[in-house]
PDB file of C-alpha atoms and ligand atoms in Angstrom:
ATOM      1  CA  UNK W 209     -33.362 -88.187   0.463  1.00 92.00           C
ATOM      2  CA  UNK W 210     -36.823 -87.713   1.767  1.00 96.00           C
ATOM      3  CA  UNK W 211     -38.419 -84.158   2.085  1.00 97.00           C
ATOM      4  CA  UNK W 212     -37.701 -82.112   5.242  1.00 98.00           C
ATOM      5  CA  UNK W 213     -40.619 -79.462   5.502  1.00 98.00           C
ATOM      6  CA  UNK W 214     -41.429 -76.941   8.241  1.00 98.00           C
ATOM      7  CA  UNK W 215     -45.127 -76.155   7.852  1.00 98.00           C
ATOM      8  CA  UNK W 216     -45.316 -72.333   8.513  1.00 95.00           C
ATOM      9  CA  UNK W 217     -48.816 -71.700   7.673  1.00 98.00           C
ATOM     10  CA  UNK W 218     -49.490 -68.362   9.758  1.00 98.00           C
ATOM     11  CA  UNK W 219     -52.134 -70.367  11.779  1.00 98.00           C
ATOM     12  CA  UNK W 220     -49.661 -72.961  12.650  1.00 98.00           C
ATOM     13  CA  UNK W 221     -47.161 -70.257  14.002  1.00 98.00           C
ATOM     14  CA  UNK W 222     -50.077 -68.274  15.518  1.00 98.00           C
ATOM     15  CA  UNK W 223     -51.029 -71.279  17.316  1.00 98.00           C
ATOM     16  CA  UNK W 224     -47.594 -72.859  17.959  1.00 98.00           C
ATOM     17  CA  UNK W 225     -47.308 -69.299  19.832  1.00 98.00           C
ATOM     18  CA  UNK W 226     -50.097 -69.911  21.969  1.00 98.00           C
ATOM     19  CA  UNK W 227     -49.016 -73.490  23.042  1.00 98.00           C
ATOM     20  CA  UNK W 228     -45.531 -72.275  23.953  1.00 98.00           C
ATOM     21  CA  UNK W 229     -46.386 -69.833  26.210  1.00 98.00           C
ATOM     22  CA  UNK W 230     -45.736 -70.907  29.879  1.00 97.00           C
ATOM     23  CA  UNK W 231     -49.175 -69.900  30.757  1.00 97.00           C
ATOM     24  CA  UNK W 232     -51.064 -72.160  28.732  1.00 98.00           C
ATOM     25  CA  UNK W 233     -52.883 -74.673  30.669  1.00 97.00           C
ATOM     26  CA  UNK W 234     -53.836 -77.892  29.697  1.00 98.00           C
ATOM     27  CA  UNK W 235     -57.309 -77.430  28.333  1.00 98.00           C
ATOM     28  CA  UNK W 236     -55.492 -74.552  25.737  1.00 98.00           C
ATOM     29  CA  UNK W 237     -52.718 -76.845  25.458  1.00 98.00           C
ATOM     30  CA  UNK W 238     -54.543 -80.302  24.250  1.00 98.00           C
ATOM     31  CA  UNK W 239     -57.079 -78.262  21.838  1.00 98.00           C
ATOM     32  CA  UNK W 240     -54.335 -76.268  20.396  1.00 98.00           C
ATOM     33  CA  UNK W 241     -52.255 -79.320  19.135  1.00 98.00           C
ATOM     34  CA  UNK W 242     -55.252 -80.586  18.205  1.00 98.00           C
ATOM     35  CA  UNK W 243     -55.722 -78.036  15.552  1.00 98.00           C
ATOM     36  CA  UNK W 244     -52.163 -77.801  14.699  1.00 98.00           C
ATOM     37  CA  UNK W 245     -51.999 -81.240  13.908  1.00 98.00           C
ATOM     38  CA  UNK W 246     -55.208 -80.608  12.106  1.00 98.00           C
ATOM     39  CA  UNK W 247     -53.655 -78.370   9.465  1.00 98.00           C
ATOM     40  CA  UNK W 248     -50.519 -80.292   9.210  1.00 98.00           C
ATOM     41  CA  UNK W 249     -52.421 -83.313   7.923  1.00 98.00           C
ATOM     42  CA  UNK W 250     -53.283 -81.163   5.323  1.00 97.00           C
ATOM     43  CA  UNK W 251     -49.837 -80.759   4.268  1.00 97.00           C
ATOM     44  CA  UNK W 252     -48.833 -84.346   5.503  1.00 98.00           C
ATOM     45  CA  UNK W 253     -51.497 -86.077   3.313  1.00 97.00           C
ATOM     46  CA  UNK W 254     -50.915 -83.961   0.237  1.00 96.00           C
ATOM     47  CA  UNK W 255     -49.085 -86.752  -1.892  1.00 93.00           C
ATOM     48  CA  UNK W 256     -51.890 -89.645  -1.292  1.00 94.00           C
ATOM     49  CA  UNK W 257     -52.810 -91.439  -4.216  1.00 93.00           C
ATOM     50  CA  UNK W 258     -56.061 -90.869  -6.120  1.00 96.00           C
ATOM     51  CA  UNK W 259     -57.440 -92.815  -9.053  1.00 96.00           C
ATOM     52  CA  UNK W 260     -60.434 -92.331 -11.385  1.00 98.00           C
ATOM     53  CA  UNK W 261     -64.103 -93.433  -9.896  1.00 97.00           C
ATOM     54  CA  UNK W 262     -67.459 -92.855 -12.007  1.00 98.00           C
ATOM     55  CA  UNK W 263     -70.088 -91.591 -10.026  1.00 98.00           C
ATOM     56  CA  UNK W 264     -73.466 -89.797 -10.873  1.00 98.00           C
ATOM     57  CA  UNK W 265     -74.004 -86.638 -10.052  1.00 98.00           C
ATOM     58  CA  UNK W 266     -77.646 -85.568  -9.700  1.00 98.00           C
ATOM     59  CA  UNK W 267     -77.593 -84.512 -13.272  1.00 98.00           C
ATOM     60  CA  UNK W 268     -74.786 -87.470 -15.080  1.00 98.00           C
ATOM     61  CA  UNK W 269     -72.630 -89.584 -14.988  1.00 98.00           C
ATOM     62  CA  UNK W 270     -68.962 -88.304 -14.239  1.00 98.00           C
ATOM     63  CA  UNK W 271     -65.443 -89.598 -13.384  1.00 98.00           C
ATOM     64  CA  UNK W 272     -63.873 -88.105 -10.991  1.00 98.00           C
ATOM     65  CA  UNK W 273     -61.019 -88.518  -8.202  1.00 97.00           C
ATOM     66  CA  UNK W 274     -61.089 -90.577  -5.069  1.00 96.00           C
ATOM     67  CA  UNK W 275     -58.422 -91.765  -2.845  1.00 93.00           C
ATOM     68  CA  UNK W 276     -56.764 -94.858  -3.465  1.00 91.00           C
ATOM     69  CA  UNK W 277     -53.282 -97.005  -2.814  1.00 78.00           C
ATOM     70  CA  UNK W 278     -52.217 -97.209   0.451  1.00 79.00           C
ATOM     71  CA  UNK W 279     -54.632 -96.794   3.273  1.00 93.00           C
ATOM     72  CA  UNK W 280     -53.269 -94.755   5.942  1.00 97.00           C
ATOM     73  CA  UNK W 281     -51.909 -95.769   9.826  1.00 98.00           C
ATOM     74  CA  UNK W 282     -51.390 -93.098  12.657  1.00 98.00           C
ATOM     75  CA  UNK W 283     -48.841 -93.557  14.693  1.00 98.00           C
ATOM     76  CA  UNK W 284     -48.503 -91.452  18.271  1.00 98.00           C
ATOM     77  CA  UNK W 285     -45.409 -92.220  20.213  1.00 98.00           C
ATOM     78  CA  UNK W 286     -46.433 -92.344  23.631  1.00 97.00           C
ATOM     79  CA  UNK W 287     -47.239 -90.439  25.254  1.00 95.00           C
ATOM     80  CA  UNK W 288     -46.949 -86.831  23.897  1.00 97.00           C
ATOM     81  CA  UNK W 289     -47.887 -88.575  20.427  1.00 98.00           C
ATOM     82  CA  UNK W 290     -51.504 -88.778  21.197  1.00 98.00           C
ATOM     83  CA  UNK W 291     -52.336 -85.524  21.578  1.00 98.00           C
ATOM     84  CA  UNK W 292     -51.684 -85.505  17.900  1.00 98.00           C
ATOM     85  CA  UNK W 293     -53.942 -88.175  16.327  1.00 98.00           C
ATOM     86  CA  UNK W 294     -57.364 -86.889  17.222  1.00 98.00           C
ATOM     87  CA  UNK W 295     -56.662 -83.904  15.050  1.00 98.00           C
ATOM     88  CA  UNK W 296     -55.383 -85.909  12.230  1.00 98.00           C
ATOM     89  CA  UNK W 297     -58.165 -88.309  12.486  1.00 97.00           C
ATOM     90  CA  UNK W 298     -60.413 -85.392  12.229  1.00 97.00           C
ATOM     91  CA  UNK W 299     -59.048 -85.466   8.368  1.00 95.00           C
ATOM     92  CA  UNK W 300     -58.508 -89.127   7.801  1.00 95.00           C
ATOM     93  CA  UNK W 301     -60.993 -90.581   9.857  1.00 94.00           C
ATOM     94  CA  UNK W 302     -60.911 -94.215   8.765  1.00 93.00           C
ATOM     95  CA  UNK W 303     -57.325 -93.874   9.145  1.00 96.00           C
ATOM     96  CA  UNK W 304     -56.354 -96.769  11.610  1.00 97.00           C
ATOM     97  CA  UNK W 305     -54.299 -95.874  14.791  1.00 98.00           C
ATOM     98  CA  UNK W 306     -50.843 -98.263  16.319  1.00 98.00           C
ATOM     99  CA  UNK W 307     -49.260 -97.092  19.522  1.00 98.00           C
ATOM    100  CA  UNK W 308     -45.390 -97.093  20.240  1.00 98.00           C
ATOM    101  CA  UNK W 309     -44.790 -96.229  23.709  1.00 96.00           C
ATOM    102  CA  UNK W 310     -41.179 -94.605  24.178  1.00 90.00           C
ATOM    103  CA  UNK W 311     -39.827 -92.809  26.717  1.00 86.00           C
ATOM    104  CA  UNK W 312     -36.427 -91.032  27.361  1.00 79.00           C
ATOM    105  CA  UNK W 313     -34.718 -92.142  30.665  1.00 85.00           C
ATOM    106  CA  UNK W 314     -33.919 -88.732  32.145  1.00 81.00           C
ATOM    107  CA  UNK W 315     -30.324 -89.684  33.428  1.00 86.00           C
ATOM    108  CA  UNK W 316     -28.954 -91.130  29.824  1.00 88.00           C
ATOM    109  CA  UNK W 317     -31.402 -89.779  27.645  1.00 81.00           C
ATOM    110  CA  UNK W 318     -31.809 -92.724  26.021  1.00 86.00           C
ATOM    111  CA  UNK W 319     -35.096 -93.925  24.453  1.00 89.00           C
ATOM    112  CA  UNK W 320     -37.164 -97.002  26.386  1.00 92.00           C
ATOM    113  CA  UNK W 321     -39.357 -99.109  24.328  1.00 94.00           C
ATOM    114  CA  UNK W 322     -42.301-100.057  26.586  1.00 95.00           C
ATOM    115  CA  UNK W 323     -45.051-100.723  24.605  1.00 96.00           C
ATOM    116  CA  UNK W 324     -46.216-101.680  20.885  1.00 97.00           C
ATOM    117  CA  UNK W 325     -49.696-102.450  19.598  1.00 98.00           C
ATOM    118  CA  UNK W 326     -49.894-102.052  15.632  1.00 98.00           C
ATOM    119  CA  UNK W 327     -52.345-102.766  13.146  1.00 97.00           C
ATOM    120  CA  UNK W 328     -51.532-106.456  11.466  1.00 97.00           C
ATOM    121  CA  UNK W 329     -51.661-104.668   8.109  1.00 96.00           C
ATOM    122  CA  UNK W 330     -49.069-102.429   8.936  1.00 97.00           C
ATOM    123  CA  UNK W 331     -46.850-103.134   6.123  1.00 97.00           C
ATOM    124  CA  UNK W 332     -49.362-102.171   3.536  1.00 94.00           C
ATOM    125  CA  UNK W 333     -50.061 -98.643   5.553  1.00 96.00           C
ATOM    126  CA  UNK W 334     -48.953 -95.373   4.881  1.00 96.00           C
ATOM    127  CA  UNK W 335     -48.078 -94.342   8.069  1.00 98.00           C
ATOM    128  CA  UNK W 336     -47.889 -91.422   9.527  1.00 98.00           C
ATOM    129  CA  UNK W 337     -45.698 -91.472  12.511  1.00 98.00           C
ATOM    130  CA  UNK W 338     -46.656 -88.565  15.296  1.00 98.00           C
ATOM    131  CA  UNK W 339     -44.952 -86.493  18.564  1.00 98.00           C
ATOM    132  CA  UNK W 340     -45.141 -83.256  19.086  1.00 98.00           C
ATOM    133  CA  UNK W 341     -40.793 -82.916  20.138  1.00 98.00           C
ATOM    134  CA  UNK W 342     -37.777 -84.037  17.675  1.00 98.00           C
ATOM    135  CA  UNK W 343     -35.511 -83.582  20.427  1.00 97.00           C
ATOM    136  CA  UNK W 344     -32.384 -85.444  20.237  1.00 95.00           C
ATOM    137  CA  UNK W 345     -34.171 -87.739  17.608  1.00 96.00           C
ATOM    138  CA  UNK W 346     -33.272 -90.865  19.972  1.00 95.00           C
ATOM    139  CA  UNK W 347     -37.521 -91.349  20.215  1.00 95.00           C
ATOM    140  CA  UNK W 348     -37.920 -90.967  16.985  1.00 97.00           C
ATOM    141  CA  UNK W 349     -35.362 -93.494  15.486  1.00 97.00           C
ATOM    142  CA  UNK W 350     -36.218 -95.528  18.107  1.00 96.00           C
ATOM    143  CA  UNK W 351     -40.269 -95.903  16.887  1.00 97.00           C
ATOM    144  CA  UNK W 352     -39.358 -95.896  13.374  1.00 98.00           C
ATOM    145  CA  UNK W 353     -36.938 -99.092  14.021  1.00 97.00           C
ATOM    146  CA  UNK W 354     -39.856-100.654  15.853  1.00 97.00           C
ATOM    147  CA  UNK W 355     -42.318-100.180  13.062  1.00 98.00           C
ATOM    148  CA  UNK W 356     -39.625-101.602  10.455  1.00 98.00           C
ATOM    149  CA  UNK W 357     -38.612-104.647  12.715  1.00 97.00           C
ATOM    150  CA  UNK W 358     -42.306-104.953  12.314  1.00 97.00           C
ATOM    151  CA  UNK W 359     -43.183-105.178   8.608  1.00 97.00           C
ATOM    152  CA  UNK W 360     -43.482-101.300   7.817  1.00 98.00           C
ATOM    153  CA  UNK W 361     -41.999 -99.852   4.843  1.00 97.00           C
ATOM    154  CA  UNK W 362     -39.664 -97.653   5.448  1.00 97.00           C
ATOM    155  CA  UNK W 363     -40.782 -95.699   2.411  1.00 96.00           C
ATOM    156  CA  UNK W 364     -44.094 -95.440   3.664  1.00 96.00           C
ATOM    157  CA  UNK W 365     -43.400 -93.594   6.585  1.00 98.00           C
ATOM    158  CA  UNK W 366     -43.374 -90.032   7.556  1.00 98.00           C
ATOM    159  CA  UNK W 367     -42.845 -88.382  10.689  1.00 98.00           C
ATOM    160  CA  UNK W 368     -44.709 -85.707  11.850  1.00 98.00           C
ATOM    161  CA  UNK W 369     -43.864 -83.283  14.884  1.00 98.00           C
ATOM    162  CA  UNK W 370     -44.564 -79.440  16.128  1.00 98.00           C
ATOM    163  CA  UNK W 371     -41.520 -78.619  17.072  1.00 98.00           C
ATOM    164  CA  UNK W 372     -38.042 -79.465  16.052  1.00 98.00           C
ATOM    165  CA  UNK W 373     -34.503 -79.228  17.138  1.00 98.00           C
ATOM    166  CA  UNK W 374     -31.635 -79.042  14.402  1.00 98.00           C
ATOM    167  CA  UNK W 375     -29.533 -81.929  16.121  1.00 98.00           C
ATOM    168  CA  UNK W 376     -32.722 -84.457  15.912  1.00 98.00           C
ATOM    169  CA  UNK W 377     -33.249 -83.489  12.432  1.00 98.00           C
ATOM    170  CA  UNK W 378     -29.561 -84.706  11.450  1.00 98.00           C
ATOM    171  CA  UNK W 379     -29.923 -88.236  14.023  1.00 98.00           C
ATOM    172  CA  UNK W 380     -33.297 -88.828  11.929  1.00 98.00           C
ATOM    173  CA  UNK W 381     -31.895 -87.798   8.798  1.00 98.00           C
ATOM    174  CA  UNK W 382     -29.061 -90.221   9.095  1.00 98.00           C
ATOM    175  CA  UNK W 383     -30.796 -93.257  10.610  1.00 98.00           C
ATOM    176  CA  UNK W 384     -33.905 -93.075   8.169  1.00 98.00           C
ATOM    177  CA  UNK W 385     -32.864 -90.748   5.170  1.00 97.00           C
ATOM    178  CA  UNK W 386     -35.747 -91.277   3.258  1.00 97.00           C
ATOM    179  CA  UNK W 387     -38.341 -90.616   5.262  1.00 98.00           C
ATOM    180  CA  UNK W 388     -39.980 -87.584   4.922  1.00 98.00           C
ATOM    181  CA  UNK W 389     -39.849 -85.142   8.526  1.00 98.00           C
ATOM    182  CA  UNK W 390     -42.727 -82.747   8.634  1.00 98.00           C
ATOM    183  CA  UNK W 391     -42.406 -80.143  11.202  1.00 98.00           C
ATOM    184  CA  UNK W 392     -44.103 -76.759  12.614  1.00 98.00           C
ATOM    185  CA  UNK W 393     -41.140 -74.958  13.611  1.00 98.00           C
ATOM    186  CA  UNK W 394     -37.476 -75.482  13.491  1.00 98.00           C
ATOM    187  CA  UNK W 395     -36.092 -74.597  17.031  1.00 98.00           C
ATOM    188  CA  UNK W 396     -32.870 -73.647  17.225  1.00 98.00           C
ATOM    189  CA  UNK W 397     -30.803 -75.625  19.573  1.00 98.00           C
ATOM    190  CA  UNK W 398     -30.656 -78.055  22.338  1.00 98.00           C
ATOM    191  CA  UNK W 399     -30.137 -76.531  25.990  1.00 98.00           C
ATOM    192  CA  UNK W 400     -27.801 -78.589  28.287  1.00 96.00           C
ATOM    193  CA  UNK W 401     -30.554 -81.455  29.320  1.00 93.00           C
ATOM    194  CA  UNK W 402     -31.421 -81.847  25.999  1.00 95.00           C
ATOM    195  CA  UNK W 403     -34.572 -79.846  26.333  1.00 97.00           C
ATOM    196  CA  UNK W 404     -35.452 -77.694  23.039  1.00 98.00           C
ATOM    197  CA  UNK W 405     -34.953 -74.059  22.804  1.00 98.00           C
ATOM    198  CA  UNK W 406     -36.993 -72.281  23.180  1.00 98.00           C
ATOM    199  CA  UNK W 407     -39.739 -75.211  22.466  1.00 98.00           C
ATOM    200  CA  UNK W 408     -42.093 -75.309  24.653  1.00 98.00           C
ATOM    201  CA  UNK W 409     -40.935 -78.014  27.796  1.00 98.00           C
ATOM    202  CA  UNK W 410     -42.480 -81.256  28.546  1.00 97.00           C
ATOM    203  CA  UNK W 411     -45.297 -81.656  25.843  1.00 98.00           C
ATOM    204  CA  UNK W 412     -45.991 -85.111  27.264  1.00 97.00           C
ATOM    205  CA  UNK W 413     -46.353 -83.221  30.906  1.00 97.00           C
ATOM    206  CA  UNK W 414     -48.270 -80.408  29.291  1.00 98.00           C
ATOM    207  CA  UNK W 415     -50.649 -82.625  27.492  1.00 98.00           C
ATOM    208  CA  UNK W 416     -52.136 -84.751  30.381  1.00 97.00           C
ATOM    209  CA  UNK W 417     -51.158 -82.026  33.409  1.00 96.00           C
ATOM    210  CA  UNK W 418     -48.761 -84.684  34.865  1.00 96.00           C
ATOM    211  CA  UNK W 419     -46.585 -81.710  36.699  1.00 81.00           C
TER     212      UNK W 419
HETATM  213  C1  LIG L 554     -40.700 -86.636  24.802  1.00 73.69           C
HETATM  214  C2  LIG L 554     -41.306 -86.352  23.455  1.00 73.69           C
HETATM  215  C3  LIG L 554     -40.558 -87.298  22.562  1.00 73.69           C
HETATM  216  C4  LIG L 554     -39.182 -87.299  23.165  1.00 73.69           C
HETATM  217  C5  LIG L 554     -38.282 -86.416  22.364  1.00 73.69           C
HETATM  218  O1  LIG L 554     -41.225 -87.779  25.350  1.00 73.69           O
HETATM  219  O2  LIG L 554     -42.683 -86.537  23.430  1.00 73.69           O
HETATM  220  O3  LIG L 554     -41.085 -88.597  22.511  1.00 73.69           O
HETATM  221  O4  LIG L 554     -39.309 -86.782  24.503  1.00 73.69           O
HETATM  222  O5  LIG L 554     -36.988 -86.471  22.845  1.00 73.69           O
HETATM  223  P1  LIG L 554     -35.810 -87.152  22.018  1.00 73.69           P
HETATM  224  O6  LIG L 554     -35.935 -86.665  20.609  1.00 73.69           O
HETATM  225  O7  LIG L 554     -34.586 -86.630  22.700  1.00 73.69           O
HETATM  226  O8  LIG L 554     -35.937 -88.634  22.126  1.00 73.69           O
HETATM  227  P2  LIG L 554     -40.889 -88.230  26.845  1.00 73.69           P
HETATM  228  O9  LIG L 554     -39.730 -89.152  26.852  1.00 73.69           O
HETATM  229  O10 LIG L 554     -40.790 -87.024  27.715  1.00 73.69           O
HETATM  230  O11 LIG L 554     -42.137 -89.113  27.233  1.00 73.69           O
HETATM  231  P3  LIG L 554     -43.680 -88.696  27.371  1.00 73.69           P
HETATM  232  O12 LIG L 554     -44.188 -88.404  25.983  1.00 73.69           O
HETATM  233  O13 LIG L 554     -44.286 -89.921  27.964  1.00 73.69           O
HETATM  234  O14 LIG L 554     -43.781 -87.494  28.255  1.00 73.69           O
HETATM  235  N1  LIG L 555     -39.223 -83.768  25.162  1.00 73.69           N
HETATM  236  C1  LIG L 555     -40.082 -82.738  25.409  1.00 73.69           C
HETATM  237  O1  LIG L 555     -41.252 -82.965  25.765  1.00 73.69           O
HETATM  238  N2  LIG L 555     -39.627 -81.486  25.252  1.00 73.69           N
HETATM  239  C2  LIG L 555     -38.363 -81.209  24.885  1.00 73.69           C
HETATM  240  O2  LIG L 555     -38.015 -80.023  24.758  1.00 73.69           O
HETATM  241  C3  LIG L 555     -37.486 -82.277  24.643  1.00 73.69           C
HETATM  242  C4  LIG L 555     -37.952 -83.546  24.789  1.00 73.69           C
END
């Protein structure tokens, strides 16, 4: 079973706060996930490979650790997704980025594949699969079965979002059980149109100031 984390740092909740708050405008809003997802790499990245290198320091020669294996793929689901990868890249910058565009048809809920551009090396990636809302999990599972129809590992994904619902933990969980879900908060329910409570609304709306 892959790991299920929620990433409570107390400058991820501080700044999960600020994001939530109704007020928040857009500017606040885009920054602020920025920096979230910032600090989640952190966390996200923690199990990447290193291996031995010898280098020279200004005074010998010295072996020491460097990154190694797998290189790395970001993954934003469109379009809330995206708000998350600058802040990642910020950590991994050579990190390559593949776009799934997904959205969730208001009147069924259910997820609509409308776009995919990926890296051709995507089944030797670690990927790193990004969107800010676990919702129902429909989006999720959705963009994980597109990157596996494509190549990808399952075992070399993880998801990464900021805010979770329980239900879309369990649809993940079952569809993909070993991939690793890294959240900022666990919410705790879903309200009637599927919206999380008390999340934080539309991130994708929020993001780009599209209401
Ligand atoms: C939001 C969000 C997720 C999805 C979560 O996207 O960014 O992708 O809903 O809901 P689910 O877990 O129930 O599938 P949305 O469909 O609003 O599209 P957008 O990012 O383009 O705004
Ligand atoms: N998508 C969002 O942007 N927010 C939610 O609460 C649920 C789905």
């Amino acid at each position: 079973m892959g790991k299920f984390m929620v990433l409570d740092h107390p400058l991820i909740q501080h700044k999960l706060t600020m994001i939530r708050q109704k007020d928040c405008g857009t500017k606040v809003f885009r920054e602020v996930v920025n920096e979230i997802s910032m600090l989640m790499a952190y966390e996200v990245s923690r199990d990447l490979p290193l291996e031995d290198i010898e280098i020279e320091t200004p005074l010998t020669k010295t072996v020491q650790k460097t990154l190694s294996g797998k290189k790395v793929a970001v993954i934003p689901i469109l379009r809330a997704g995206l708000g998350m990868v600058d802040g990642i890249l910020q950590l991994i910058p050579a990190a390559k980025v593949g776009h799934v565009g997904m959205y969730r048809d208001h009147d069924t809920l259910e997820p609509i594949e409308y776009f995919v551009k990926l890296p051709s090396d995507i089944a030797d990636r670690q990927l790193f699969v990004v969107d800010p809302m676990l919702a129902t999990g429909g989006s999720a599972v959705a963009a994980i079965d597109a990157l596996i129809s494509r190549g990808a590992q399952p075992s070399a994904i993880k998801f990464v979002c900021l805010v979770a619902a329980p239900e879309g933990v369990a649809v993940l969980r079952s569809a993909h059980p070993g991939i690793d879900i890294y959240t900022a908060c666990l919410d705790e329910r879903l309200n009637d149109d599927s919206y999380i409570m008390p999340g934080l609304g539309d991130a994708g709306d929020r993001l780009f100031g599209t209401k």
